[in-house]
Amino acid sequence: MPNKLSHRGAVILMIVTATLWSIAGVFTRHLDSAKGFEVTFWRSLFAGLFVLVAMVKQYGRGFVPRLRLLGRLGFLSGCMWATMYSCFMIAMTMTTVANTSIMESLAPLFTAFLAWLILRERIPARTWWAIAAACIGMGWMFAGSLSEVDSRGLLGMLIALGVPVAASVNVILLKKGGHTVDLIPAVFLGGSISALVMLPFALPLQASLHDVVLLAILGFFQLGLPCMLMVRASASLTAPEISLLCLLEVLLAPIWAWLGAGEVPAQATITGGVIVLIALVLNELASMRESSS
């Protein structure tokens, strides 16, 4: 296993991860003909290929034994990655970037509960306060956008709920087994499972070359790379801290969609986002003070 990162290094890595994740919406809005299941298929396929190439480059022929060493825990992690990949992209094609992000924001609450229940982690009071503040901010965003949601958008938000549930379980798996098992191959497994499950629903494939290029960029740099970075950073952060830092994606995604695709966020989305950002910054500042004392 690679050397453990410092807390500051892990935080920086998670900020990079969340920033890369956040570009999905703006790229999706510029697709020509690819829809729903096909979008998920291509993005998952390219993510799996990216991680496969990275593993072959790093491990050579040793990447096959590493897949075998994943065991039950690694397989479950792969299934959680696949669920996140599939639910997120399908939801993104059915509702707005902001609404999808709102549902994702429930992850810290789920993660904190599972960390306390399964890992027996003591959750600092400051983290609970940060989670509470983040929930208030996201609730503000949700209340401001719910009136504009039609039946298709509501279904998209329900599908998006699978993302925070799977993400929370996956963070617990990373914390539980990441110290003894290399779980980066689980990212490859997730992409492969998602692509295989989506393929029958995606046929006949109709994506233009323009769409395939955009989805390749998403698969490589918005999915494969940041998911590997998250696995690397997870050993140095608590489970709730990982989920809180992931909320940066929720804040940035509507901004990129606004700047790059003209999808203007509601005023409530902006106000709620500011509340979440303040909660994140205060929590990390408190954590840094505790580490230095």
Tab-separated table of C-alpha atoms in Angstrom:
chain	number	residue	atom	x	y	z
A	1	MET	CA	0.000	0.000	0.000
A	2	PRO	CA	1.232	3.563	-0.708
A	3	ASN	CA	2.435	5.804	2.115
A	4	LYS	CA	-0.305	7.577	4.025
A	5	LEU	CA	-0.800	11.217	3.072
A	6	SER	CA	-0.697	14.050	5.572
A	7	HIS	CA	-4.068	15.459	6.571
A	8	ARG	CA	-3.428	18.643	4.587
A	9	GLY	CA	-2.324	16.660	1.543
A	10	ALA	CA	-5.459	14.512	1.717
A	11	VAL	CA	-7.675	17.618	1.983
A	12	ILE	CA	-6.002	19.131	-1.100
A	13	LEU	CA	-6.491	15.866	-2.973
A	14	MET	CA	-10.193	15.823	-2.064
A	15	ILE	CA	-10.591	19.435	-3.220
A	16	VAL	CA	-9.094	18.456	-6.596
A	17	THR	CA	-11.369	15.394	-6.670
A	18	ALA	CA	-14.550	17.370	-5.988
A	19	THR	CA	-13.570	20.041	-8.523
A	20	LEU	CA	-13.085	17.447	-11.261
A	21	TRP	CA	-16.368	15.740	-10.359
A	22	SER	CA	-18.198	19.053	-10.653
A	23	ILE	CA	-17.627	19.459	-14.417
A	24	ALA	CA	-20.054	16.665	-15.359
A	25	GLY	CA	-23.118	18.883	-15.702
A	26	VAL	CA	-21.643	21.500	-18.010
A	27	PHE	CA	-20.186	18.855	-20.356
A	28	THR	CA	-23.464	16.919	-20.399
A	29	ARG	CA	-25.375	20.014	-21.463
A	30	HIS	CA	-23.248	20.224	-24.638
A	31	LEU	CA	-24.009	16.699	-25.887
A	32	ASP	CA	-25.692	16.435	-29.297
A	33	SER	CA	-27.621	13.171	-29.452
A	34	ALA	CA	-26.498	10.873	-26.609
A	35	LYS	CA	-29.191	10.467	-23.950
A	36	GLY	CA	-29.713	8.838	-20.552
A	37	PHE	CA	-28.487	5.255	-20.566
A	38	GLU	CA	-26.096	5.783	-23.475
A	39	VAL	CA	-24.436	8.721	-21.721
A	40	THR	CA	-23.938	6.544	-18.633
A	41	PHE	CA	-22.592	3.664	-20.732
A	42	TRP	CA	-19.923	5.710	-22.532
A	43	ARG	CA	-18.802	7.616	-19.448
A	44	SER	CA	-18.518	4.437	-17.356
A	45	LEU	CA	-16.709	2.608	-20.171
A	46	PHE	CA	-14.100	5.337	-20.532
A	47	ALA	CA	-13.679	5.602	-16.761
A	48	GLY	CA	-13.003	1.869	-16.555
A	49	LEU	CA	-10.504	2.073	-19.433
A	50	PHE	CA	-8.681	4.977	-17.768
A	51	VAL	CA	-8.282	3.107	-14.475
A	52	LEU	CA	-7.274	-0.075	-16.329
A	53	VAL	CA	-4.496	1.751	-18.196
A	54	ALA	CA	-3.354	3.403	-14.957
A	55	MET	CA	-3.212	0.022	-13.186
A	56	VAL	CA	-1.326	-1.647	-16.040
A	57	LYS	CA	1.174	1.223	-16.065
A	58	GLN	CA	1.677	1.045	-12.305
A	59	TYR	CA	1.464	-2.697	-11.649
A	60	GLY	CA	2.201	-4.281	-15.033
A	61	ARG	CA	0.849	-7.822	-15.145
A	62	GLY	CA	0.370	-7.604	-11.387
A	63	PHE	CA	-2.928	-5.773	-11.851
A	64	VAL	CA	-4.740	-9.112	-12.383
A	65	PRO	CA	-3.749	-10.503	-8.939
A	66	ARG	CA	-4.787	-7.196	-7.394
A	67	LEU	CA	-8.257	-7.637	-8.853
A	68	ARG	CA	-8.411	-11.105	-7.320
A	69	LEU	CA	-7.329	-9.746	-3.944
A	70	LEU	CA	-10.280	-7.350	-3.779
A	71	GLY	CA	-12.458	-9.970	-2.124
A	72	ARG	CA	-16.022	-9.369	-0.974
A	73	LEU	CA	-15.300	-5.888	0.364
A	74	GLY	CA	-13.707	-4.773	-2.900
A	75	PHE	CA	-16.564	-6.235	-4.924
A	76	LEU	CA	-19.087	-4.329	-2.795
A	77	SER	CA	-17.058	-1.147	-3.288
A	78	GLY	CA	-17.122	-1.738	-7.041
A	79	CYS	CA	-20.909	-2.161	-6.927
A	80	MET	CA	-21.230	1.117	-4.999
A	81	TRP	CA	-19.085	2.934	-7.576
A	82	ALA	CA	-21.278	1.454	-10.340
A	83	THR	CA	-24.452	2.636	-8.562
A	84	MET	CA	-23.047	6.136	-8.178
A	85	TYR	CA	-21.920	6.310	-11.820
A	86	SER	CA	-25.293	5.115	-13.140
A	87	CYS	CA	-27.689	7.023	-10.877
A	88	PHE	CA	-25.786	10.298	-11.203
A	89	MET	CA	-25.651	10.398	-14.972
A	90	ILE	CA	-29.234	9.222	-15.506
A	91	ALA	CA	-30.479	11.824	-13.024
A	92	MET	CA	-28.404	14.511	-14.730
A	93	THR	CA	-30.280	13.900	-17.994
A	94	MET	CA	-33.686	14.107	-16.265
A	95	THR	CA	-33.373	17.118	-13.974
A	96	THR	CA	-31.173	20.160	-13.454
A	97	VAL	CA	-27.568	20.090	-12.292
A	98	ALA	CA	-28.580	21.971	-9.137
A	99	ASN	CA	-31.352	19.488	-8.263
A	100	THR	CA	-29.058	16.512	-8.780
A	101	SER	CA	-26.457	18.180	-6.588
A	102	ILE	CA	-29.018	18.839	-3.859
A	103	MET	CA	-29.740	15.122	-3.540
A	104	GLU	CA	-26.017	14.351	-3.439
A	105	SER	CA	-25.662	16.680	-0.471
A	106	LEU	CA	-27.368	14.159	1.813
A	107	ALA	CA	-24.208	12.013	1.758
A	108	PRO	CA	-22.480	13.585	4.818
A	109	LEU	CA	-25.493	12.885	7.031
A	110	PHE	CA	-25.715	9.258	5.892
A	111	THR	CA	-21.945	8.824	6.177
A	112	ALA	CA	-21.709	10.251	9.691
A	113	PHE	CA	-24.440	7.896	10.886
A	114	LEU	CA	-22.813	4.833	9.272
A	115	ALA	CA	-19.368	5.820	10.588
A	116	TRP	CA	-20.772	5.993	14.112
A	117	LEU	CA	-22.774	2.776	13.718
A	118	ILE	CA	-20.257	0.565	11.876
A	119	LEU	CA	-16.788	2.057	12.383
A	120	ARG	CA	-17.506	3.315	15.905
A	121	GLU	CA	-15.900	6.607	14.941
A	122	ARG	CA	-16.291	9.414	17.432
A	123	ILE	CA	-17.712	12.280	15.417
A	124	PRO	CA	-16.469	15.658	16.746
A	125	ALA	CA	-19.148	18.156	17.706
A	126	ARG	CA	-17.777	20.604	15.120
A	127	THR	CA	-18.416	18.032	12.372
A	128	TRP	CA	-22.001	17.489	13.507
A	129	TRP	CA	-22.512	21.260	13.479
A	130	ALA	CA	-20.990	21.459	10.000
A	131	ILE	CA	-23.279	18.685	8.768
A	132	ALA	CA	-26.294	20.418	10.318
A	133	ALA	CA	-25.356	23.731	8.686
A	134	ALA	CA	-24.784	21.996	5.337
A	135	CYS	CA	-28.210	20.345	5.591
A	136	ILE	CA	-29.810	23.733	6.281
A	137	GLY	CA	-28.046	25.200	3.243
A	138	MET	CA	-29.109	22.321	1.027
A	139	GLY	CA	-32.642	22.486	2.396
A	140	TRP	CA	-32.703	26.150	1.395
A	141	MET	CA	-31.561	25.207	-2.105
A	142	PHE	CA	-34.156	22.440	-2.294
A	143	ALA	CA	-37.061	24.637	-1.160
A	144	GLY	CA	-36.156	27.249	-3.739
A	145	SER	CA	-36.088	24.831	-6.671
A	146	LEU	CA	-38.839	22.336	-5.814
A	147	SER	CA	-41.609	24.545	-7.203
A	148	GLU	CA	-39.966	24.376	-10.645
A	149	VAL	CA	-39.714	20.547	-10.752
A	150	ASP	CA	-42.060	18.590	-13.069
A	151	SER	CA	-42.788	14.853	-12.792
A	152	ARG	CA	-39.747	13.899	-14.896
A	153	GLY	CA	-37.527	16.141	-12.799
A	154	LEU	CA	-38.910	14.646	-9.588
A	155	LEU	CA	-38.145	11.131	-10.860
A	156	GLY	CA	-34.632	12.314	-11.711
A	157	MET	CA	-34.185	13.575	-8.150
A	158	LEU	CA	-35.381	10.246	-6.740
A	159	ILE	CA	-32.866	8.407	-8.949
A	160	ALA	CA	-30.180	10.834	-7.777
A	161	LEU	CA	-30.907	9.737	-4.200
A	162	GLY	CA	-29.053	6.521	-5.042
A	163	VAL	CA	-25.824	8.546	-5.264
A	164	PRO	CA	-25.534	9.667	-1.610
A	165	VAL	CA	-26.676	6.266	-0.333
A	166	ALA	CA	-24.059	4.406	-2.401
A	167	ALA	CA	-21.416	7.068	-1.708
A	168	SER	CA	-21.922	6.757	2.050
A	169	VAL	CA	-21.638	2.985	1.985
A	170	ASN	CA	-18.558	3.248	-0.233
A	171	VAL	CA	-16.801	5.670	2.120
A	172	ILE	CA	-17.345	3.213	4.977
A	173	LEU	CA	-15.932	0.402	2.825
A	174	LEU	CA	-12.883	2.534	1.950
A	175	LYS	CA	-12.269	3.287	5.619
A	176	LYS	CA	-12.864	-0.308	6.690
A	177	GLY	CA	-10.669	-2.049	4.129
A	178	GLY	CA	-8.532	0.616	2.488
A	179	HIS	CA	-5.645	0.109	4.929
A	180	THR	CA	-5.219	-3.566	4.026
A	181	VAL	CA	-6.563	-3.908	0.464
A	182	ASP	CA	-5.785	-1.759	-2.573
A	183	LEU	CA	-9.268	-0.536	-3.515
A	184	ILE	CA	-8.293	1.366	-6.669
A	185	PRO	CA	-9.116	-1.762	-8.743
A	186	ALA	CA	-12.649	-1.433	-7.310
A	187	VAL	CA	-12.946	1.838	-9.275
A	188	PHE	CA	-12.196	-0.138	-12.459
A	189	LEU	CA	-14.724	-2.762	-11.377
A	190	GLY	CA	-17.353	-0.071	-10.862
A	191	GLY	CA	-16.875	1.347	-14.333
A	192	SER	CA	-17.032	-2.117	-15.876
A	193	ILE	CA	-20.207	-3.116	-14.015
A	194	SER	CA	-21.933	0.168	-14.850
A	195	ALA	CA	-21.031	-0.068	-18.546
A	196	LEU	CA	-22.197	-3.692	-18.810
A	197	VAL	CA	-25.502	-3.012	-17.047
A	198	MET	CA	-26.214	0.114	-19.106
A	199	LEU	CA	-25.291	-1.324	-22.527
A	200	PRO	CA	-28.551	-3.247	-23.218
A	201	PHE	CA	-30.593	-0.142	-22.348
A	202	ALA	CA	-28.305	2.125	-24.395
A	203	LEU	CA	-28.735	0.209	-27.677
A	204	PRO	CA	-28.882	1.251	-30.435
A	205	LEU	CA	-25.971	3.597	-29.806
A	206	GLN	CA	-26.627	7.009	-31.348
A	207	ALA	CA	-23.847	9.204	-29.939
A	208	SER	CA	-22.051	11.390	-32.455
A	209	LEU	CA	-18.255	11.581	-32.577
A	210	HIS	CA	-18.564	14.932	-30.785
A	211	ASP	CA	-20.520	13.233	-27.979
A	212	VAL	CA	-18.062	10.352	-27.684
A	213	VAL	CA	-15.145	12.776	-27.327
A	214	LEU	CA	-16.943	14.730	-24.584
A	215	LEU	CA	-17.893	11.515	-22.772
A	216	ALA	CA	-14.310	10.261	-23.060
A	217	ILE	CA	-13.136	13.462	-21.348
A	218	LEU	CA	-15.724	12.900	-18.630
A	219	GLY	CA	-14.782	9.243	-18.240
A	220	PHE	CA	-11.065	9.981	-17.988
A	221	PHE	CA	-10.874	13.233	-16.052
A	222	GLN	CA	-14.262	13.672	-14.373
A	223	LEU	CA	-14.692	10.080	-13.189
A	224	GLY	CA	-11.731	7.714	-13.448
A	225	LEU	CA	-8.994	10.053	-12.196
A	226	PRO	CA	-10.871	11.751	-9.318
A	227	CYS	CA	-12.261	8.454	-8.017
A	228	MET	CA	-8.707	7.107	-7.833
A	229	LEU	CA	-7.642	10.270	-5.997
A	230	MET	CA	-10.460	9.824	-3.498
A	231	VAL	CA	-9.344	6.277	-2.719
A	232	ARG	CA	-5.817	7.619	-2.148
A	233	ALA	CA	-7.006	10.412	0.167
A	234	SER	CA	-9.500	8.339	2.165
A	235	ALA	CA	-6.874	6.741	4.422
A	236	SER	CA	-5.957	10.118	5.940
A	237	LEU	CA	-9.447	11.531	6.561
A	238	THR	CA	-12.423	10.542	8.683
A	239	ALA	CA	-15.508	9.250	6.893
A	240	PRO	CA	-17.670	12.355	7.638
A	241	GLU	CA	-14.798	14.623	6.610
A	242	ILE	CA	-14.560	12.907	3.226
A	243	SER	CA	-18.272	13.398	2.614
A	244	LEU	CA	-18.186	17.034	3.706
A	245	LEU	CA	-15.307	17.792	1.319
A	246	CYS	CA	-17.230	16.055	-1.463
A	247	LEU	CA	-19.893	18.754	-1.045
A	248	LEU	CA	-17.574	21.093	-2.935
A	249	GLU	CA	-18.831	19.298	-6.040
A	250	VAL	CA	-22.379	20.275	-5.080
A	251	LEU	CA	-21.348	23.927	-4.858
A	252	LEU	CA	-19.264	24.067	-8.022
A	253	ALA	CA	-21.464	22.040	-10.391
A	254	PRO	CA	-24.267	24.639	-10.698
A	255	ILE	CA	-21.657	27.375	-11.144
A	256	TRP	CA	-20.006	25.604	-14.103
A	257	ALA	CA	-23.460	24.844	-15.592
A	258	TRP	CA	-24.335	28.525	-15.243
A	259	LEU	CA	-21.084	29.817	-16.766
A	260	GLY	CA	-20.693	27.162	-19.441
A	261	ALA	CA	-24.250	26.201	-20.378
A	262	GLY	CA	-26.458	29.121	-19.318
A	263	GLU	CA	-28.321	27.044	-16.704
A	264	VAL	CA	-28.954	29.883	-14.251
A	265	PRO	CA	-29.194	28.734	-10.610
A	266	ALA	CA	-32.036	30.041	-8.467
A	267	GLN	CA	-31.297	32.645	-5.801
A	268	ALA	CA	-32.034	30.016	-3.164
A	269	THR	CA	-29.346	27.796	-4.691
A	270	ILE	CA	-26.771	30.567	-4.365
A	271	THR	CA	-27.775	31.397	-0.770
A	272	GLY	CA	-27.792	27.750	0.267
A	273	GLY	CA	-24.426	27.204	-1.405
A	274	VAL	CA	-22.864	30.035	0.595
A	275	ILE	CA	-24.111	28.437	3.833
A	276	VAL	CA	-22.598	25.089	2.846
A	277	LEU	CA	-19.284	26.689	1.878
A	278	ILE	CA	-19.032	28.503	5.226
A	279	ALA	CA	-19.742	25.231	7.057
A	280	LEU	CA	-16.999	23.436	5.102
A	281	VAL	CA	-14.394	26.147	5.650
A	282	LEU	CA	-15.082	26.470	9.395
A	283	ASN	CA	-14.934	22.695	9.867
A	284	GLU	CA	-11.578	22.409	8.098
A	285	LEU	CA	-10.126	25.401	9.946
A	286	ALA	CA	-11.144	23.826	13.261
A	287	SER	CA	-9.629	20.502	12.170
A	288	MET	CA	-6.336	22.211	11.241
A	289	ARG	CA	-6.192	23.946	14.627
A	290	GLU	CA	-6.770	20.639	16.422
A	291	SER	CA	-4.029	18.951	14.367
A	292	SER	CA	-1.491	21.664	15.135
A	293	SER	CA	-2.247	21.866	18.864
